[in-house]
Coordinates of C-alpha atoms in Angstrom, one line a residue:
M65 CA 57.9 3.7 -7.5
N66 CA 60.3 5.8 -4.6
R67 CA 63.1 7.6 -5.4
I68 CA 65.8 8.0 -2.7
G69 CA 68.6 9.9 -2.4
V70 CA 71.8 8.8 -0.4
L71 CA 74.5 10.9 0.6
A72 CA 77.7 9.3 -0.2
L73 CA 80.6 10.6 1.2
Q74 CA 80.7 8.8 3.9
G75 CA 79.7 5.5 5.4
G76 CA 77.5 3.0 5.1
V77 CA 75.8 4.4 2.1
I78 CA 76.2 0.5 -0.2
E79 CA 73.9 -1.6 3.4
H80 CA 71.2 1.7 3.2
R81 CA 71.3 1.4 -1.0
R82 CA 70.8 -2.4 -0.7
M83 CA 68.3 -2.4 2.2
L84 CA 65.9 0.3 0.2
E85 CA 66.1 -1.1 -2.7
S86 CA 65.0 -4.6 -1.9
L87 CA 61.7 -2.8 -0.3
G88 CA 61.1 -1.8 -4.4
A89 CA 63.4 1.9 -4.1
T90 CA 65.1 3.2 -6.7
T91 CA 68.3 5.3 -4.9
V92 CA 70.6 7.7 -6.0
A93 CA 74.0 8.7 -4.5
I94 CA 74.7 12.2 -3.9
R95 CA 78.4 13.2 -4.3
G96 CA 77.6 16.7 -5.0
P97 CA 75.5 19.2 -5.9
K98 CA 75.8 18.5 -9.4
D99 CA 73.6 14.8 -7.9
L100 CA 70.4 16.7 -6.7
P101 CA 67.3 18.3 -8.4
G102 CA 69.0 22.0 -9.7
G103 CA 71.7 21.8 -9.1
P104 CA 75.0 22.5 -11.4
G105 CA 74.7 21.1 -14.3
A106 CA 72.2 18.5 -13.6
Q107 CA 69.2 17.5 -15.1
Q108 CA 68.3 15.5 -11.9
P109 CA 64.7 13.4 -11.5
Q110 CA 63.0 15.3 -7.9
L111 CA 63.8 13.3 -5.3
D112 CA 61.7 11.8 -2.7
G113 CA 64.1 11.3 0.3
L114 CA 67.4 11.4 1.8
V115 CA 69.3 9.1 3.5
I116 CA 72.2 10.6 5.4
P117 CA 74.1 7.5 6.3
G118 CA 75.9 7.0 9.4
G119 CA 80.8 7.6 9.4
E120 CA 81.9 10.0 10.9
S121 CA 80.4 13.0 11.4
T122 CA 83.1 15.0 11.6
A123 CA 84.5 13.7 8.4
L124 CA 81.1 14.2 6.8
S125 CA 81.2 17.6 8.5
R126 CA 84.6 18.3 6.2
L127 CA 83.4 16.3 2.9
I128 CA 80.0 18.5 2.5
D129 CA 81.5 22.0 2.3
I130 CA 84.5 20.5 0.3
V131 CA 82.3 18.9 -2.5
G132 CA 79.7 22.4 -2.3
L133 CA 76.8 20.4 -0.1
R134 CA 76.0 22.4 3.2
A135 CA 73.0 25.1 1.6
P136 CA 71.6 22.5 -1.0
L137 CA 71.6 19.7 2.1
R138 CA 69.9 23.2 4.3
S139 CA 67.9 23.7 1.3
L140 CA 66.1 20.4 1.1
I141 CA 66.5 19.8 4.9
A142 CA 63.9 23.1 5.5
S143 CA 62.2 22.4 2.1
G144 CA 59.9 19.3 3.5
L145 CA 62.0 16.3 2.0
P146 CA 61.9 13.3 4.1
V147 CA 65.2 12.2 5.4
L148 CA 66.4 9.7 7.6
G149 CA 69.4 10.4 9.6
T150 CA 71.8 7.2 11.5
C151 CA 74.0 7.3 13.8
A152 CA 76.7 10.2 12.0
G153 CA 73.5 11.6 10.0
M154 CA 71.0 12.6 13.2
V155 CA 73.8 14.4 14.6
L156 CA 74.0 15.9 11.5
L157 CA 70.5 17.4 11.6
A158 CA 71.2 18.2 15.6
D159 CA 70.2 21.6 15.7
D160 CA 72.8 21.3 18.4
V161 CA 76.0 18.4 20.4
E162 CA 76.7 19.4 23.5
N163 CA 80.2 17.5 22.6
P164 CA 81.2 19.5 19.2
A165 CA 84.8 18.0 18.1
A166 CA 86.8 20.4 16.1
G167 CA 85.1 21.5 12.7
L168 CA 82.1 19.4 13.1
V169 CA 79.4 21.6 11.9
P170 CA 75.5 20.3 12.1
L171 CA 73.2 20.9 8.6
G172 CA 70.2 21.6 11.4
G173 CA 66.6 21.5 10.6
L174 CA 65.9 19.2 14.1
A175 CA 65.7 20.6 17.5
V176 CA 68.0 18.2 19.6
Q177 CA 71.0 18.5 21.8
V178 CA 72.8 15.5 21.1
R179 CA 76.0 13.7 22.8
R180 CA 78.4 12.2 20.2
N181 CA 79.8 8.1 21.0
A182 CA 77.4 8.3 23.8
F183 CA 77.3 4.6 24.3
G184 CA 81.6 4.2 24.2
P185 CA 84.4 4.0 21.9
Q186 CA 84.3 1.1 18.7
L187 CA 84.9 -1.8 21.6
D188 CA 82.1 -0.1 22.6
S189 CA 80.1 -1.4 19.9
M190 CA 77.3 -3.7 20.7
R191 CA 73.8 -5.2 19.0
A192 CA 70.4 -4.9 21.6
V193 CA 66.4 -5.2 20.4
V194 CA 65.1 -1.6 21.2
E195 CA 61.4 0.3 20.9
W196 CA 60.3 2.0 18.4
T197 CA 56.9 4.0 18.0
P198 CA 55.9 3.9 13.9
S199 CA 54.8 6.4 11.5
P200 CA 50.4 7.2 12.3
T201 CA 48.9 5.6 9.2
D202 CA 45.5 6.6 8.1
D203 CA 44.2 3.7 10.0
A204 CA 45.7 4.8 14.2
Q205 CA 44.8 8.0 14.2
Q206 CA 42.5 7.5 16.9
T207 CA 44.4 4.5 18.6
G208 CA 47.2 6.1 17.1
P209 CA 50.0 3.8 15.9
V210 CA 51.5 0.2 18.0
P211 CA 54.1 0.1 19.1
Q212 CA 57.5 -2.2 18.2
R213 CA 60.9 -3.7 18.0
V214 CA 64.1 -2.5 16.4
T215 CA 66.5 -5.1 16.0
A216 CA 70.0 -1.9 16.0
S217 CA 72.8 -2.4 15.9
F218 CA 75.4 0.1 17.9
I219 CA 78.6 2.3 17.3
R220 CA 79.8 5.2 18.6
A221 CA 76.8 5.7 18.8
P222 CA 75.5 9.7 20.2
E223 CA 72.2 10.1 21.9
V224 CA 69.4 12.7 22.7
V225 CA 69.8 14.6 26.0
Q226 CA 67.7 16.9 25.3
H227 CA 64.4 18.1 23.0
A228 CA 62.1 20.4 21.7
A229 CA 58.3 19.5 23.3
H230 CA 57.9 19.4 19.5
V231 CA 59.9 16.2 18.7
Q232 CA 58.9 13.2 19.7
V233 CA 60.6 9.9 20.7
I234 CA 60.1 7.4 18.6
S235 CA 62.8 4.2 19.9
R236 CA 64.5 4.1 23.6
L237 CA 66.7 1.5 25.1
R238 CA 64.3 -1.2 27.3
D239 CA 67.2 -0.4 29.6
G240 CA 67.6 3.2 31.1
G241 CA 65.7 4.2 28.4
R242 CA 67.8 6.4 26.8
V243 CA 66.4 8.9 23.6
I244 CA 68.1 6.8 20.7
G245 CA 64.9 7.8 18.1
V246 CA 63.2 10.9 17.8
R247 CA 60.7 12.9 14.8
Q248 CA 59.8 15.7 14.3
G249 CA 57.2 16.3 11.2
H250 CA 59.4 15.0 8.4
L251 CA 62.8 15.0 10.4
T252 CA 64.0 10.9 11.6
A253 CA 66.6 10.8 13.1
V254 CA 68.4 6.9 14.7
A255 CA 71.4 7.1 17.1
F256 CA 71.3 3.2 16.3
H257 CA 72.4 1.8 13.1
P258 CA 69.5 -0.1 11.4
E259 CA 71.2 -1.1 8.2
L260 CA 74.1 -3.7 9.1
T261 CA 71.5 -6.4 11.4
G262 CA 68.7 -7.5 8.1
D263 CA 66.0 -6.3 10.0
T264 CA 63.7 -3.3 8.3
T265 CA 61.8 -2.1 10.4
V266 CA 63.2 1.6 10.2
H267 CA 63.9 1.7 6.3
R268 CA 59.5 0.4 6.2
D269 CA 58.9 3.3 8.1
F270 CA 60.3 5.9 6.2
L271 CA 59.3 4.9 2.8
H272 CA 56.1 5.0 4.7
Q273 CA 56.9 8.5 5.4
V274 CA 57.4 9.6 1.3
A275 CA 53.9 9.0 0.8
R276 CA 52.7 11.2 3.6
P277 CA 53.1 15.0 3.4
S278 CA 55.1 16.5 5.1
Q279 CA 54.7 18.5 8.4
V280 CA 56.8 21.2 7.3
S281 CA 54.5 21.3 4.8
R282 CA 51.0 21.0 6.7
E283 CA 53.2 24.4 8.3
R284 CA 53.9 26.8 5.2
A285 CA 50.1 25.6 4.6
G286 CA 49.6 26.7 8.0
V287 CA 48.2 23.8 9.1
E288 CA 50.3 23.4 12.0
P289 CA 52.7 26.1 14.2
P290 CA 56.2 26.6 13.1
R291 CA 58.4 24.9 15.9
P292 CA 59.7 26.2 18.8
P293 CA 62.9 26.8 19.3
I294 CA 65.1 24.0 21.4
P295 CA 66.4 25.1 25.0
T296 CA 70.3 23.8 25.0
A297 CA 72.6 24.7 27.7
T298 CA 73.7 28.2 26.3
G299 CA 70.6 29.5 26.3
T300 CA 67.9 29.2 23.6
R301 CA 69.1 28.0 19.2

């Protein structure tokens, strides 16, 4: 059974845990270093994956520092652990934020630049059916995964405005093609809230990824080349 950690400092923690558990996973709330494998004073089993939920990205960033999770989370992200970031979780995984608020320091790891609140204030929240490219499966290596659709909820959602060439776009809005979902090896980020609609497509895909070897692991094994830097408005990161 997969054991998935859910960052439990703010946002849609309960909703993510309920959806993952409905799909057969075991979840654990990550509130501090003691909740992580190898954390001080902890004897936790290994995690198979991590979810960084939506919420308020600046508040989450500050809380991560207050509870001492920044270095452990960065280490997990770099280790190749499958990570799913949703809404604010996408902002925190991004290497660069176009319009950061004071106090927002992304964890990084995902070679994209995002724009916070790209769909307007909370009053402009919406639900939409969007395109979704699932993870590849062993029996789809020749033709690639069959595109699907996902019912998505947008609440002060970000969007991806730039991404490195090795970052795969996996979700777009049907009108205008704005990038709202990306995948980079073991890291998946979506601008919307898949945990609020009852549509399990994104979580099922994430659990499928958990069972697959990560790109970071392949890079370290010499199978995949290391990723290039992401071009940004101020240079490269």
